[in-house]
Amino acid sequence: MKLLKTLVASAVVLAVMPAFAYEAGDIIVKAGVVNINPVDGNADTSALVAGSELNLSSDTQLGLTAVYMISEQFGVELLAATPFTHTAEGDGGAIDGVDVLTTKHLPPTVSAQYYPMGADSAIQPYVGLGLNYTFFWDEEDDAGLGSNGLKPSFGLAYSAGIDYMINDQWLVNASVWKVDIDTEVKGGAADGLEVEIDPLAFMLACGFKF
Ligand code: NI
């Protein structure tokens, strides 16, 4: 009887003890929406059109992140998404308000992450440092500059986020990346034109821990 009582008590303790903390070997997959917001003034086109620059539009797509936990406090994250489309609009001069270029791109990013809350905690904030590779395709030369598109970009990505564990397996997540994306126009009248995108990316997601 005493043994039974002890067993029941242990089972109750196990049932109420939170098991939120991440462990080595955990895989956390999150899916949600990602908004990519380029900085203002992405290209100085004043050498081509007096007093003008280009501004890139923002875009929202479906995003997917997968995190592999190396230990309780360190993880590796891959960010993937459906293709983003940005239009470069002229600002100032003769191209004010004119769509100059439209492009699709994908910015896959791999980051090393640190989770300071090592102990069992339903809230798991983290910071990350990673590498981004962005490639562009399906460029539309809306203004007839004769360009052949944009060069791919390699750059650093700084990230931060927070997971809130609803239970041991489901979570909600908010995260942000600051990505260094710099590219150049290839060919045509704007050949070599530097385009600095350097966006902030925001993601809201639901996740599942395997
Ligand atoms: Ni940059």
CSV table of C-alpha atoms and ligand atoms in Angstrom, one decimal:
chain,number,residue,atom,x,y,z
A,1,MET,CA,0.0,0.0,0.0
A,2,LYS,CA,2.8,2.3,0.9
A,3,LEU,CA,4.5,1.4,-2.4
A,4,LEU,CA,1.3,2.1,-4.3
A,5,LYS,CA,1.0,5.5,-2.6
A,6,THR,CA,4.6,6.3,-3.5
A,7,LEU,CA,4.0,5.3,-7.1
A,8,VAL,CA,0.9,7.4,-7.4
A,9,ALA,CA,2.7,10.4,-5.8
A,10,SER,CA,5.6,10.0,-8.2
A,11,ALA,CA,3.3,9.8,-11.2
A,12,VAL,CA,1.5,13.0,-10.1
A,13,VAL,CA,4.8,14.8,-9.7
A,14,LEU,CA,5.9,13.6,-13.2
A,15,ALA,CA,2.6,14.7,-14.7
A,16,VAL,CA,2.8,18.2,-13.3
A,17,MET,CA,6.5,18.8,-13.8
A,18,PRO,CA,7.0,20.9,-16.8
A,19,ALA,CA,9.3,19.4,-19.5
A,20,PHE,CA,9.6,22.5,-21.5
A,21,ALA,CA,13.3,22.8,-21.8
A,22,TYR,CA,15.0,21.9,-25.0
A,23,GLU,CA,17.4,19.0,-25.0
A,24,ALA,CA,20.2,17.9,-27.2
A,25,GLY,CA,18.8,16.2,-30.2
A,26,ASP,CA,15.4,18.0,-30.2
A,27,ILE,CA,14.2,19.2,-33.6
A,28,ILE,CA,11.8,22.1,-33.6
A,29,VAL,CA,9.9,23.0,-36.7
A,30,LYS,CA,8.1,26.3,-37.0
A,31,ALA,CA,5.8,27.5,-39.8
A,32,GLY,CA,4.3,30.9,-40.1
A,33,VAL,CA,4.4,34.2,-42.0
A,34,VAL,CA,7.6,36.2,-42.7
A,35,ASN,CA,7.6,39.8,-43.7
A,36,ILE,CA,10.8,41.2,-45.3
A,37,ASN,CA,11.2,44.9,-45.0
A,38,PRO,CA,14.1,46.4,-46.9
A,39,VAL,CA,15.8,49.6,-45.6
A,40,ASP,CA,15.0,52.9,-47.3
A,41,GLY,CA,17.0,54.2,-50.2
A,42,ASN,CA,18.3,50.9,-51.7
A,43,ALA,CA,20.2,52.3,-54.6
A,44,ASP,CA,21.6,55.7,-55.6
A,45,THR,CA,20.6,56.1,-59.2
A,46,SER,CA,21.5,59.8,-59.4
A,47,ALA,CA,24.3,59.0,-61.9
A,48,LEU,CA,21.7,57.6,-64.3
A,49,VAL,CA,18.7,59.9,-63.5
A,50,ALA,CA,19.5,63.2,-61.7
A,51,GLY,CA,18.2,63.4,-58.2
A,52,SER,CA,16.8,59.8,-58.0
A,53,GLU,CA,17.2,56.7,-55.9
A,54,LEU,CA,15.4,53.3,-55.7
A,55,ASN,CA,13.2,52.0,-53.0
A,56,LEU,CA,12.3,48.3,-52.7
A,57,SER,CA,8.9,47.2,-51.6
A,58,SER,CA,8.4,44.8,-48.7
A,59,ASP,CA,6.8,41.4,-49.1
A,60,THR,CA,5.2,38.8,-46.8
A,61,GLN,CA,5.5,35.0,-47.5
A,62,LEU,CA,5.2,31.7,-45.8
A,63,GLY,CA,8.2,30.9,-43.7
A,64,LEU,CA,9.6,27.7,-42.3
A,65,THR,CA,12.4,27.3,-39.7
A,66,ALA,CA,13.9,24.1,-38.4
A,67,VAL,CA,16.1,24.1,-35.3
A,68,TYR,CA,18.3,21.3,-34.3
A,69,MET,CA,19.4,21.5,-30.6
A,70,ILE,CA,23.1,20.6,-30.1
A,71,SER,CA,22.7,21.0,-26.3
A,72,GLU,CA,20.1,22.5,-23.9
A,73,GLN,CA,21.3,26.0,-24.8
A,74,PHE,CA,22.7,25.8,-28.3
A,75,GLY,CA,20.9,25.2,-31.5
A,76,VAL,CA,21.4,25.5,-35.3
A,77,GLU,CA,18.5,27.0,-37.3
A,78,LEU,CA,17.7,27.0,-41.0
A,79,LEU,CA,15.3,29.6,-42.3
A,80,ALA,CA,13.5,28.9,-45.5
A,81,ALA,CA,10.5,30.6,-47.2
A,82,THR,CA,8.4,30.7,-50.3
A,83,PRO,CA,9.8,33.2,-52.8
A,84,PHE,CA,9.7,36.9,-52.0
A,85,THR,CA,8.9,39.5,-54.7
A,86,HIS,CA,10.2,43.0,-54.5
A,87,THR,CA,9.6,45.9,-56.8
A,88,ALA,CA,12.2,48.7,-57.0
A,89,GLU,CA,10.4,52.0,-57.4
A,90,GLY,CA,12.1,55.2,-58.5
A,91,ASP,CA,12.1,58.0,-55.9
A,92,GLY,CA,12.8,61.5,-57.1
A,93,GLY,CA,13.8,62.9,-60.5
A,94,ALA,CA,12.4,61.7,-63.8
A,95,ILE,CA,11.7,58.2,-62.4
A,96,ASP,CA,9.7,59.3,-59.4
A,97,GLY,CA,7.0,56.7,-58.8
A,98,VAL,CA,8.2,54.5,-61.7
A,99,ASP,CA,8.6,50.7,-61.3
A,100,VAL,CA,12.2,50.2,-62.4
A,101,LEU,CA,12.8,46.5,-61.6
A,102,THR,CA,10.9,43.6,-60.1
A,103,THR,CA,12.7,40.5,-58.8
A,104,LYS,CA,12.0,37.3,-56.9
A,105,HIS,CA,14.5,36.1,-54.3
A,106,LEU,CA,15.1,33.5,-51.7
A,107,PRO,CA,17.2,34.3,-48.6
A,108,PRO,CA,18.1,30.9,-47.0
A,109,THR,CA,19.9,31.6,-43.7
A,110,VAL,CA,21.7,29.2,-41.3
A,111,SER,CA,22.2,30.5,-37.8
A,112,ALA,CA,23.9,29.4,-34.5
A,113,GLN,CA,21.5,30.1,-31.7
A,114,TYR,CA,21.9,30.6,-27.9
A,115,TYR,CA,19.1,29.9,-25.5
A,116,PRO,CA,19.9,31.4,-22.1
A,117,MET,CA,17.0,29.8,-20.2
A,118,GLY,CA,18.7,26.4,-19.7
A,119,ALA,CA,16.3,25.4,-16.9
A,120,ASP,CA,12.8,24.2,-17.5
A,121,SER,CA,11.0,27.3,-18.7
A,122,ALA,CA,7.9,27.7,-20.9
A,123,ILE,CA,9.5,30.9,-22.3
A,124,GLN,CA,12.6,30.3,-24.4
A,125,PRO,CA,14.1,33.5,-25.8
A,126,TYR,CA,17.2,33.2,-28.0
A,127,VAL,CA,19.7,35.1,-30.0
A,128,GLY,CA,21.4,34.0,-33.2
A,129,LEU,CA,24.3,34.8,-35.6
A,130,GLY,CA,24.2,33.3,-39.0
A,131,LEU,CA,25.1,33.4,-42.7
A,132,ASN,CA,22.7,34.4,-45.4
A,133,TYR,CA,22.8,33.5,-49.1
A,134,THR,CA,20.3,35.4,-51.2
A,135,PHE,CA,19.7,34.7,-54.9
A,136,PHE,CA,17.6,36.5,-57.3
A,137,TRP,CA,15.7,35.3,-60.4
A,138,ASP,CA,12.8,36.1,-62.6
A,139,GLU,CA,13.9,39.8,-62.8
A,140,GLU,CA,11.7,42.0,-64.8
A,141,ASP,CA,13.4,45.0,-66.3
A,142,ASP,CA,10.3,47.2,-66.1
A,143,ALA,CA,12.1,50.4,-67.2
A,144,GLY,CA,14.1,48.9,-70.1
A,145,LEU,CA,17.5,49.4,-68.6
A,146,GLY,CA,18.7,46.2,-70.4
A,147,SER,CA,19.9,44.6,-67.1
A,148,ASN,CA,20.5,40.9,-66.7
A,149,GLY,CA,19.3,40.8,-63.1
A,150,LEU,CA,21.0,40.9,-59.8
A,151,LYS,CA,24.1,39.2,-58.4
A,152,PRO,CA,23.6,36.8,-55.5
A,153,SER,CA,24.6,38.0,-52.0
A,154,PHE,CA,26.4,36.5,-49.1
A,155,GLY,CA,26.1,38.3,-45.7
A,156,LEU,CA,25.7,38.0,-42.0
A,157,ALA,CA,22.3,37.6,-40.3
A,158,TYR,CA,21.7,38.7,-36.7
A,159,SER,CA,18.6,37.2,-35.1
A,160,ALA,CA,16.5,37.1,-32.0
A,161,GLY,CA,13.3,35.4,-31.1
A,162,ILE,CA,11.1,33.9,-28.4
A,163,ASP,CA,9.4,30.6,-28.2
A,164,TYR,CA,6.5,30.1,-25.8
A,165,MET,CA,5.8,26.5,-25.1
A,166,ILE,CA,2.1,25.8,-24.8
A,167,ASN,CA,2.8,22.3,-23.7
A,168,ASP,CA,5.8,19.9,-24.1
A,169,GLN,CA,5.4,19.8,-27.9
A,170,TRP,CA,3.5,22.8,-29.3
A,171,LEU,CA,4.8,26.4,-29.2
A,172,VAL,CA,4.2,29.8,-30.6
A,173,ASN,CA,7.1,31.9,-31.8
A,174,ALA,CA,8.0,35.5,-32.8
A,175,SER,CA,11.4,36.2,-34.3
A,176,VAL,CA,13.3,38.8,-36.1
A,177,TRP,CA,16.4,38.8,-38.4
A,178,LYS,CA,18.5,41.7,-39.5
A,179,VAL,CA,20.2,40.5,-42.7
A,180,ASP,CA,23.0,42.1,-44.7
A,181,ILE,CA,22.0,41.7,-48.3
A,182,ASP,CA,24.0,43.7,-50.8
A,183,THR,CA,23.8,43.1,-54.5
A,184,GLU,CA,24.7,44.7,-57.9
A,185,VAL,CA,22.8,45.1,-61.1
A,186,LYS,CA,24.3,43.0,-63.9
A,187,GLY,CA,24.6,44.4,-67.4
A,188,GLY,CA,22.7,47.2,-69.3
A,189,ALA,CA,22.7,50.9,-68.4
A,190,ALA,CA,22.7,50.3,-64.7
A,191,ASP,CA,25.6,47.7,-64.8
A,192,GLY,CA,27.4,47.6,-61.5
A,193,LEU,CA,24.8,49.7,-59.7
A,194,GLU,CA,25.0,48.8,-56.0
A,195,VAL,CA,21.7,47.8,-54.4
A,196,GLU,CA,21.6,47.6,-50.6
A,197,ILE,CA,18.6,45.7,-49.3
A,198,ASP,CA,19.7,45.0,-45.7
A,199,PRO,CA,16.1,44.0,-44.6
A,200,LEU,CA,14.5,43.4,-41.2
A,201,ALA,CA,12.6,40.1,-41.4
A,202,PHE,CA,9.8,39.4,-38.9
A,203,MET,CA,8.2,36.0,-38.4
A,204,LEU,CA,5.2,34.9,-36.4
A,205,ALA,CA,4.9,31.1,-36.3
A,206,CYS,CA,3.5,28.0,-34.7
A,207,GLY,CA,5.9,25.3,-33.9
A,208,PHE,CA,6.2,21.6,-32.9
A,209,LYS,CA,9.0,20.0,-31.0
A,210,PHE,CA,10.0,16.5,-32.1
B,1,NI,NI,24.6,45.9,-46.4
